[in-house]
């Protein structure tokens, strides 16, 4: 058993899932939050055996520069809790603060976008990521592309532990569910679903442009657009200009309890994201038995074989996306076979309880490496 501080930027559904799984282990786990954004903690609930640490941070949004003022209080927290290990991510925010506080062993967890997107667009983020990785004991990520970026920044490949986070295969299944389609009046329509946030990195504008092109040739085409974000007005304007706004349902933020039903109400999952690791929404779609159309970025290519689970299209290519949608519609008699292949892939690679064990292996590796270094053996 180890005493662990789990240091996250906020309290996302992913953090809730990790903490819930950690609560079932023998580790004594403390949770530290850098900032508060969005929904309140009380709406999700902290697992009962997890101890929240109260400190100077965690109550309001903070910029990267503002977070530097918290390093002194983080050192106080470390002295008082005396953890055996700190698990922190994203790389350039919470993990950077843990590294700057001088603590080891440090397990740094990439969230994908920190290395694949933000570090590519900001010299400061790239410097912070390199600084953190230099002081990291074990690095964990969700795909080979993330490991390649960490190695590019100087981290040893042999101290990387990779695993796709995975999904609950009992909740996300291919069982039919028609109530949402009935409610929308879409029982006999061809329904596409998108789960990505309406922010530039996720290419939802590319998706709706591709949808609009395909909709001109497919009267029965419909789009379930879940989520929210800064591009809402842009997306509505694109759809309105193309006279297809009435074929789209802006479903907003959906609770985790209702999410599986939305997947099961669709015929096809589409993501036009410009950057991703092993996308959790992609894994949820696969587990739900949905054929997929996704951009041909490296993270997606690690999962999808064209013609087996769905289609790949060139990143940013709205015309190519529209053609893929047309092809899927024309081949809809073959979609059940693709959906079955998608489900098999999820069962093979996206089983959350099995994949979570890799995190525990990363913890043990970090503890062993730190112990060795304390005994004079170099990492």
PDB file of N, CA and C in Angstrom, residues 175-248:
ATOM      1  N   UNK A 175     -26.914  -2.956 -27.522  1.00  0.00           N
ATOM      2  CA  UNK A 175     -28.344  -3.218 -27.355  1.00  0.00           C
ATOM      3  C   UNK A 175     -29.152  -2.062 -27.953  1.00  0.00           C
ATOM      4  N   UNK A 176     -30.217  -2.378 -28.686  1.00  0.00           N
ATOM      5  CA  UNK A 176     -31.003  -1.336 -29.362  1.00  0.00           C
ATOM      6  C   UNK A 176     -31.749  -0.475 -28.346  1.00  0.00           C
ATOM      7  N   UNK A 177     -31.923   0.793 -28.700  1.00  0.00           N
ATOM      8  CA  UNK A 177     -32.644   1.725 -27.831  1.00  0.00           C
ATOM      9  C   UNK A 177     -33.250   2.791 -28.730  1.00  0.00           C
ATOM     10  N   UNK A 178     -34.580   2.816 -28.837  1.00  0.00           N
ATOM     11  CA  UNK A 178     -35.221   3.667 -29.834  1.00  0.00           C
ATOM     12  C   UNK A 178     -35.925   4.882 -29.257  1.00  0.00           C
ATOM     13  N   UNK A 179     -36.024   5.017 -27.931  1.00  0.00           N
ATOM     14  CA  UNK A 179     -36.821   6.096 -27.346  1.00  0.00           C
ATOM     15  C   UNK A 179     -36.355   7.471 -27.805  1.00  0.00           C
ATOM     16  N   UNK A 180     -35.053   7.702 -27.868  1.00  0.00           N
ATOM     17  CA  UNK A 180     -34.545   9.016 -28.262  1.00  0.00           C
ATOM     18  C   UNK A 180     -34.900   9.293 -29.714  1.00  0.00           C
ATOM     19  N   UNK A 181     -34.774   8.295 -30.569  1.00  0.00           N
ATOM     20  CA  UNK A 181     -35.164   8.461 -31.976  1.00  0.00           C
ATOM     21  C   UNK A 181     -36.663   8.725 -32.085  1.00  0.00           C
ATOM     22  N   UNK A 182     -37.450   8.032 -31.295  1.00  0.00           N
ATOM     23  CA  UNK A 182     -38.902   8.253 -31.302  1.00  0.00           C
ATOM     24  C   UNK A 182     -39.221   9.672 -30.877  1.00  0.00           C
ATOM     25  N   UNK A 183     -38.564  10.113 -29.801  1.00  0.00           N
ATOM     26  CA  UNK A 183     -38.801  11.459 -29.263  1.00  0.00           C
ATOM     27  C   UNK A 183     -38.456  12.533 -30.293  1.00  0.00           C
ATOM     28  N   UNK A 184     -37.409  12.292 -31.072  1.00  0.00           N
ATOM     29  CA  UNK A 184     -36.985  13.247 -32.090  1.00  0.00           C
ATOM     30  C   UNK A 184     -37.759  13.112 -33.396  1.00  0.00           C
ATOM     31  N   UNK A 185     -38.541  12.047 -33.533  1.00  0.00           N
ATOM     32  CA  UNK A 185     -39.221  11.789 -34.792  1.00  0.00           C
ATOM     33  C   UNK A 185     -38.287  11.277 -35.866  1.00  0.00           C
ATOM     34  N   UNK A 186     -37.216  10.601 -35.434  1.00  0.00           N
ATOM     35  CA  UNK A 186     -36.176  10.137 -36.353  1.00  0.00           C
ATOM     36  C   UNK A 186     -36.149   8.611 -36.459  1.00  0.00           C
ATOM     37  N   UNK A 187     -37.237   7.962 -36.205  1.00  0.00           N
ATOM     38  CA  UNK A 187     -37.223   6.495 -36.147  1.00  0.00           C
ATOM     39  C   UNK A 187     -36.644   5.873 -37.415  1.00  0.00           C
ATOM     40  N   UNK A 188     -37.004   6.397 -38.593  1.00  0.00           N
ATOM     41  CA  UNK A 188     -36.567   5.805 -39.851  1.00  0.00           C
ATOM     42  C   UNK A 188     -35.470   6.618 -40.523  1.00  0.00           C
ATOM     43  N   UNK A 189     -34.793   7.495 -39.775  1.00  0.00           N
ATOM     44  CA  UNK A 189     -33.733   8.334 -40.337  1.00  0.00           C
ATOM     45  C   UNK A 189     -32.367   7.674 -40.168  1.00  0.00           C
ATOM     46  N   UNK A 190     -31.389   8.219 -40.882  1.00  0.00           N
ATOM     47  CA  UNK A 190     -29.998   7.759 -40.750  1.00  0.00           C
ATOM     48  C   UNK A 190     -29.280   8.767 -39.854  1.00  0.00           C
ATOM     49  N   UNK A 191     -28.926   8.324 -38.651  1.00  0.00           N
ATOM     50  CA  UNK A 191     -28.508   9.251 -37.601  1.00  0.00           C
ATOM     51  C   UNK A 191     -27.005   9.149 -37.337  1.00  0.00           C
ATOM     52  N   UNK A 192     -26.340  10.315 -37.430  1.00  0.00           N
ATOM     53  CA  UNK A 192     -24.928  10.460 -37.071  1.00  0.00           C
ATOM     54  C   UNK A 192     -24.861  11.080 -35.681  1.00  0.00           C
ATOM     55  N   UNK A 193     -23.885  10.651 -34.901  1.00  0.00           N
ATOM     56  CA  UNK A 193     -23.700  11.245 -33.576  1.00  0.00           C
ATOM     57  C   UNK A 193     -22.274  11.787 -33.437  1.00  0.00           C
ATOM     58  N   UNK A 194     -22.168  12.954 -32.802  1.00  0.00           N
ATOM     59  CA  UNK A 194     -20.876  13.556 -32.469  1.00  0.00           C
ATOM     60  C   UNK A 194     -20.866  13.884 -30.992  1.00  0.00           C
ATOM     61  N   UNK A 195     -19.764  13.546 -30.319  1.00  0.00           N
ATOM     62  CA  UNK A 195     -19.651  13.769 -28.870  1.00  0.00           C
ATOM     63  C   UNK A 195     -18.595  14.808 -28.515  1.00  0.00           C
ATOM     64  N   UNK A 196     -17.932  15.396 -29.504  1.00  0.00           N
ATOM     65  CA  UNK A 196     -16.775  16.236 -29.212  1.00  0.00           C
ATOM     66  C   UNK A 196     -17.197  17.655 -28.814  1.00  0.00           C
ATOM     67  N   UNK A 197     -16.375  18.266 -27.942  1.00  0.00           N
ATOM     68  CA  UNK A 197     -16.625  19.644 -27.521  1.00  0.00           C
ATOM     69  C   UNK A 197     -16.524  20.578 -28.725  1.00  0.00           C
ATOM     70  N   UNK A 198     -17.302  21.656 -28.689  1.00  0.00           N
ATOM     71  CA  UNK A 198     -17.370  22.572 -29.822  1.00  0.00           C
ATOM     72  C   UNK A 198     -16.253  23.601 -29.721  1.00  0.00           C
ATOM     73  N   UNK A 199     -15.019  23.097 -29.824  1.00  0.00           N
ATOM     74  CA  UNK A 199     -13.811  23.920 -29.769  1.00  0.00           C
ATOM     75  C   UNK A 199     -12.971  23.626 -31.005  1.00  0.00           C
ATOM     76  N   UNK A 200     -12.137  24.572 -31.432  1.00  0.00           N
ATOM     77  CA  UNK A 200     -11.409  24.412 -32.696  1.00  0.00           C
ATOM     78  C   UNK A 200     -10.630  23.103 -32.827  1.00  0.00           C
ATOM     79  N   UNK A 201      -9.994  22.641 -31.746  1.00  0.00           N
ATOM     80  CA  UNK A 201      -9.145  21.450 -31.847  1.00  0.00           C
ATOM     81  C   UNK A 201      -9.940  20.210 -32.258  1.00  0.00           C
ATOM     82  N   UNK A 202     -11.244  20.185 -31.975  1.00  0.00           N
ATOM     83  CA  UNK A 202     -12.025  18.982 -32.231  1.00  0.00           C
ATOM     84  C   UNK A 202     -12.701  18.974 -33.596  1.00  0.00           C
ATOM     85  N   UNK A 203     -12.538  20.040 -34.381  1.00  0.00           N
ATOM     86  CA  UNK A 203     -12.985  20.022 -35.766  1.00  0.00           C
ATOM     87  C   UNK A 203     -14.474  19.818 -35.974  1.00  0.00           C
ATOM     88  N   UNK A 204     -15.297  20.237 -35.019  1.00  0.00           N
ATOM     89  CA  UNK A 204     -16.741  20.055 -35.185  1.00  0.00           C
ATOM     90  C   UNK A 204     -17.260  20.919 -36.334  1.00  0.00           C
ATOM     91  N   UNK A 205     -16.574  22.032 -36.620  1.00  0.00           N
ATOM     92  CA  UNK A 205     -16.964  22.840 -37.781  1.00  0.00           C
ATOM     93  C   UNK A 205     -16.741  22.059 -39.079  1.00  0.00           C
ATOM     94  N   UNK A 206     -15.659  21.273 -39.145  1.00  0.00           N
ATOM     95  CA  UNK A 206     -15.427  20.412 -40.300  1.00  0.00           C
ATOM     96  C   UNK A 206     -16.544  19.377 -40.404  1.00  0.00           C
ATOM     97  N   UNK A 207     -16.919  18.814 -39.255  1.00  0.00           N
ATOM     98  CA  UNK A 207     -17.987  17.815 -39.229  1.00  0.00           C
ATOM     99  C   UNK A 207     -19.290  18.383 -39.784  1.00  0.00           C
ATOM    100  N   UNK A 208     -19.720  19.565 -39.308  1.00  0.00           N
ATOM    101  CA  UNK A 208     -21.019  20.067 -39.753  1.00  0.00           C
ATOM    102  C   UNK A 208     -20.977  20.484 -41.228  1.00  0.00           C
ATOM    103  N   UNK A 209     -19.830  20.948 -41.705  1.00  0.00           N
ATOM    104  CA  UNK A 209     -19.717  21.249 -43.142  1.00  0.00           C
ATOM    105  C   UNK A 209     -19.813  19.963 -43.971  1.00  0.00           C
ATOM    106  N   UNK A 210     -19.140  18.911 -43.511  1.00  0.00           N
ATOM    107  CA  UNK A 210     -19.244  17.633 -44.208  1.00  0.00           C
ATOM    108  C   UNK A 210     -20.654  17.087 -44.155  1.00  0.00           C
ATOM    109  N   UNK A 211     -21.286  17.215 -43.000  1.00  0.00           N
ATOM    110  CA  UNK A 211     -22.681  16.782 -42.854  1.00  0.00           C
ATOM    111  C   UNK A 211     -23.578  17.537 -43.820  1.00  0.00           C
ATOM    112  N   UNK A 212     -23.409  18.855 -43.900  1.00  0.00           N
ATOM    113  CA  UNK A 212     -24.247  19.673 -44.781  1.00  0.00           C
ATOM    114  C   UNK A 212     -24.096  19.240 -46.240  1.00  0.00           C
ATOM    115  N   UNK A 213     -22.859  18.943 -46.654  1.00  0.00           N
ATOM    116  CA  UNK A 213     -22.634  18.475 -48.021  1.00  0.00           C
ATOM    117  C   UNK A 213     -23.364  17.154 -48.270  1.00  0.00           C
ATOM    118  N   UNK A 214     -23.208  16.213 -47.322  1.00  0.00           N
ATOM    119  CA  UNK A 214     -23.840  14.905 -47.496  1.00  0.00           C
ATOM    120  C   UNK A 214     -25.361  15.003 -47.434  1.00  0.00           C
ATOM    121  N   UNK A 215     -25.867  15.914 -46.611  1.00  0.00           N
ATOM    122  CA  UNK A 215     -27.313  16.038 -46.434  1.00  0.00           C
ATOM    123  C   UNK A 215     -28.025  16.483 -47.705  1.00  0.00           C
ATOM    124  N   UNK A 216     -27.300  17.163 -48.601  1.00  0.00           N
ATOM    125  CA  UNK A 216     -27.911  17.559 -49.874  1.00  0.00           C
ATOM    126  C   UNK A 216     -28.303  16.351 -50.699  1.00  0.00           C
ATOM    127  N   UNK A 217     -27.604  15.237 -50.499  1.00  0.00           N
ATOM    128  CA  UNK A 217     -27.870  14.031 -51.283  1.00  0.00           C
ATOM    129  C   UNK A 217     -28.605  12.959 -50.494  1.00  0.00           C
ATOM    130  N   UNK A 218     -28.719  13.150 -49.173  1.00  0.00           N
ATOM    131  CA  UNK A 218     -29.383  12.142 -48.333  1.00  0.00           C
ATOM    132  C   UNK A 218     -30.486  12.839 -47.525  1.00  0.00           C
ATOM    133  N   UNK A 219     -31.724  12.844 -48.013  1.00  0.00           N
ATOM    134  CA  UNK A 219     -32.802  13.527 -47.295  1.00  0.00           C
ATOM    135  C   UNK A 219     -33.031  12.996 -45.881  1.00  0.00           C
ATOM    136  N   UNK A 220     -32.714  11.714 -45.662  1.00  0.00           N
ATOM    137  CA  UNK A 220     -32.966  11.101 -44.352  1.00  0.00           C
ATOM    138  C   UNK A 220     -31.829  11.305 -43.354  1.00  0.00           C
ATOM    139  N   UNK A 221     -30.775  12.040 -43.719  1.00  0.00           N
ATOM    140  CA  UNK A 221     -29.618  12.197 -42.837  1.00  0.00           C
ATOM    141  C   UNK A 221     -29.929  13.149 -41.690  1.00  0.00           C
ATOM    142  N   UNK A 222     -29.543  12.753 -40.481  1.00  0.00           N
ATOM    143  CA  UNK A 222     -29.746  13.576 -39.289  1.00  0.00           C
ATOM    144  C   UNK A 222     -28.467  13.562 -38.447  1.00  0.00           C
ATOM    145  N   UNK A 223     -28.315  14.590 -37.612  1.00  0.00           N
ATOM    146  CA  UNK A 223     -27.110  14.729 -36.777  1.00  0.00           C
ATOM    147  C   UNK A 223     -27.486  15.011 -35.336  1.00  0.00           C
ATOM    148  N   UNK A 224     -26.999  14.162 -34.432  1.00  0.00           N
ATOM    149  CA  UNK A 224     -27.093  14.391 -32.984  1.00  0.00           C
ATOM    150  C   UNK A 224     -25.789  15.037 -32.544  1.00  0.00           C
ATOM    151  N   UNK A 225     -25.852  16.293 -32.139  1.00  0.00           N
ATOM    152  CA  UNK A 225     -24.651  17.046 -31.795  1.00  0.00           C
ATOM    153  C   UNK A 225     -24.646  17.275 -30.286  1.00  0.00           C
ATOM    154  N   UNK A 226     -23.887  16.446 -29.569  1.00  0.00           N
ATOM    155  CA  UNK A 226     -23.822  16.559 -28.119  1.00  0.00           C
ATOM    156  C   UNK A 226     -22.663  17.452 -27.705  1.00  0.00           C
ATOM    157  N   UNK A 227     -22.713  17.962 -26.489  1.00  0.00           N
ATOM    158  CA  UNK A 227     -21.617  18.758 -25.957  1.00  0.00           C
ATOM    159  C   UNK A 227     -21.947  20.234 -25.948  1.00  0.00           C
ATOM    160  N   UNK A 228     -20.903  21.041 -26.004  1.00  0.00           N
ATOM    161  CA  UNK A 228     -21.034  22.491 -25.970  1.00  0.00           C
ATOM    162  C   UNK A 228     -19.671  23.102 -26.170  1.00  0.00           C
ATOM    163  N   UNK A 229     -19.644  24.436 -26.314  1.00  0.00           N
ATOM    164  CA  UNK A 229     -18.360  25.094 -26.469  1.00  0.00           C
ATOM    165  C   UNK A 229     -18.465  26.426 -27.167  1.00  0.00           C
ATOM    166  N   UNK A 230     -17.307  27.024 -27.420  1.00  0.00           N
ATOM    167  CA  UNK A 230     -17.229  28.387 -27.934  1.00  0.00           C
ATOM    168  C   UNK A 230     -17.678  28.520 -29.387  1.00  0.00           C
ATOM    169  N   UNK A 231     -17.775  27.426 -30.124  1.00  0.00           N
ATOM    170  CA  UNK A 231     -18.132  27.503 -31.537  1.00  0.00           C
ATOM    171  C   UNK A 231     -19.631  27.320 -31.803  1.00  0.00           C
ATOM    172  N   UNK A 232     -20.444  27.381 -30.785  1.00  0.00           N
ATOM    173  CA  UNK A 232     -21.876  27.118 -30.970  1.00  0.00           C
ATOM    174  C   UNK A 232     -22.489  28.004 -32.054  1.00  0.00           C
ATOM    175  N   UNK A 233     -22.237  29.312 -31.986  1.00  0.00           N
ATOM    176  CA  UNK A 233     -22.827  30.218 -32.971  1.00  0.00           C
ATOM    177  C   UNK A 233     -22.297  29.911 -34.372  1.00  0.00           C
ATOM    178  N   UNK A 234     -20.995  29.634 -34.492  1.00  0.00           N
ATOM    179  CA  UNK A 234     -20.412  29.293 -35.785  1.00  0.00           C
ATOM    180  C   UNK A 234     -21.085  28.063 -36.371  1.00  0.00           C
ATOM    181  N   UNK A 235     -21.270  27.031 -35.565  1.00  0.00           N
ATOM    182  CA  UNK A 235     -21.877  25.792 -36.050  1.00  0.00           C
ATOM    183  C   UNK A 235     -23.308  26.037 -36.516  1.00  0.00           C
ATOM    184  N   UNK A 236     -24.060  26.798 -35.743  1.00  0.00           N
ATOM    185  CA  UNK A 236     -25.441  27.087 -36.133  1.00  0.00           C
ATOM    186  C   UNK A 236     -25.490  27.893 -37.431  1.00  0.00           C
ATOM    187  N   UNK A 237     -24.560  28.830 -37.579  1.00  0.00           N
ATOM    188  CA  UNK A 237     -24.530  29.642 -38.799  1.00  0.00           C
ATOM    189  C   UNK A 237     -24.216  28.798 -40.032  1.00  0.00           C
ATOM    190  N   UNK A 238     -23.261  27.854 -39.890  1.00  0.00           N
ATOM    191  CA  UNK A 238     -22.928  26.965 -41.009  1.00  0.00           C
ATOM    192  C   UNK A 238     -24.149  26.151 -41.412  1.00  0.00           C
ATOM    193  N   UNK A 239     -24.832  25.598 -40.436  1.00  0.00           N
ATOM    194  CA  UNK A 239     -25.998  24.754 -40.708  1.00  0.00           C
ATOM    195  C   UNK A 239     -27.151  25.575 -41.272  1.00  0.00           C
ATOM    196  N   UNK A 240     -27.328  26.783 -40.731  1.00  0.00           N
ATOM    197  CA  UNK A 240     -28.404  27.659 -41.222  1.00  0.00           C
ATOM    198  C   UNK A 240     -28.139  28.081 -42.669  1.00  0.00           C
ATOM    199  N   UNK A 241     -26.896  28.452 -42.959  1.00  0.00           N
ATOM    200  CA  UNK A 241     -26.528  28.872 -44.313  1.00  0.00           C
ATOM    201  C   UNK A 241     -26.770  27.752 -45.315  1.00  0.00           C
ATOM    202  N   UNK A 242     -26.537  26.509 -44.888  1.00  0.00           N
ATOM    203  CA  UNK A 242     -26.728  25.358 -45.768  1.00  0.00           C
ATOM    204  C   UNK A 242     -28.142  24.772 -45.696  1.00  0.00           C
ATOM    205  N   UNK A 243     -29.015  25.456 -44.931  1.00  0.00           N
ATOM    206  CA  UNK A 243     -30.428  25.077 -44.847  1.00  0.00           C
ATOM    207  C   UNK A 243     -30.638  23.660 -44.315  1.00  0.00           C
ATOM    208  N   UNK A 244     -29.812  23.256 -43.348  1.00  0.00           N
ATOM    209  CA  UNK A 244     -29.964  21.934 -42.736  1.00  0.00           C
ATOM    210  C   UNK A 244     -30.051  22.021 -41.213  1.00  0.00           C
ATOM    211  N   UNK A 245     -30.235  23.222 -40.687  1.00  0.00           N
ATOM    212  CA  UNK A 245     -30.298  23.375 -39.228  1.00  0.00           C
ATOM    213  C   UNK A 245     -31.421  22.544 -38.626  1.00  0.00           C
ATOM    214  N   UNK A 246     -32.527  22.377 -39.366  1.00  0.00           N
ATOM    215  CA  UNK A 246     -33.661  21.611 -38.841  1.00  0.00           C
ATOM    216  C   UNK A 246     -33.418  20.107 -38.835  1.00  0.00           C
ATOM    217  N   UNK A 247     -32.266  19.679 -39.368  1.00  0.00           N
ATOM    218  CA  UNK A 247     -31.944  18.247 -39.347  1.00  0.00           C
ATOM    219  C   UNK A 247     -30.955  17.902 -38.233  1.00  0.00           C
ATOM    220  N   UNK A 248     -30.665  18.889 -37.400  1.00  0.00           N
ATOM    221  CA  UNK A 248     -29.662  18.705 -36.348  1.00  0.00           C
ATOM    222  C   UNK A 248     -30.309  18.921 -34.984  1.00  0.00           C
TER     223      UNK A 248
END
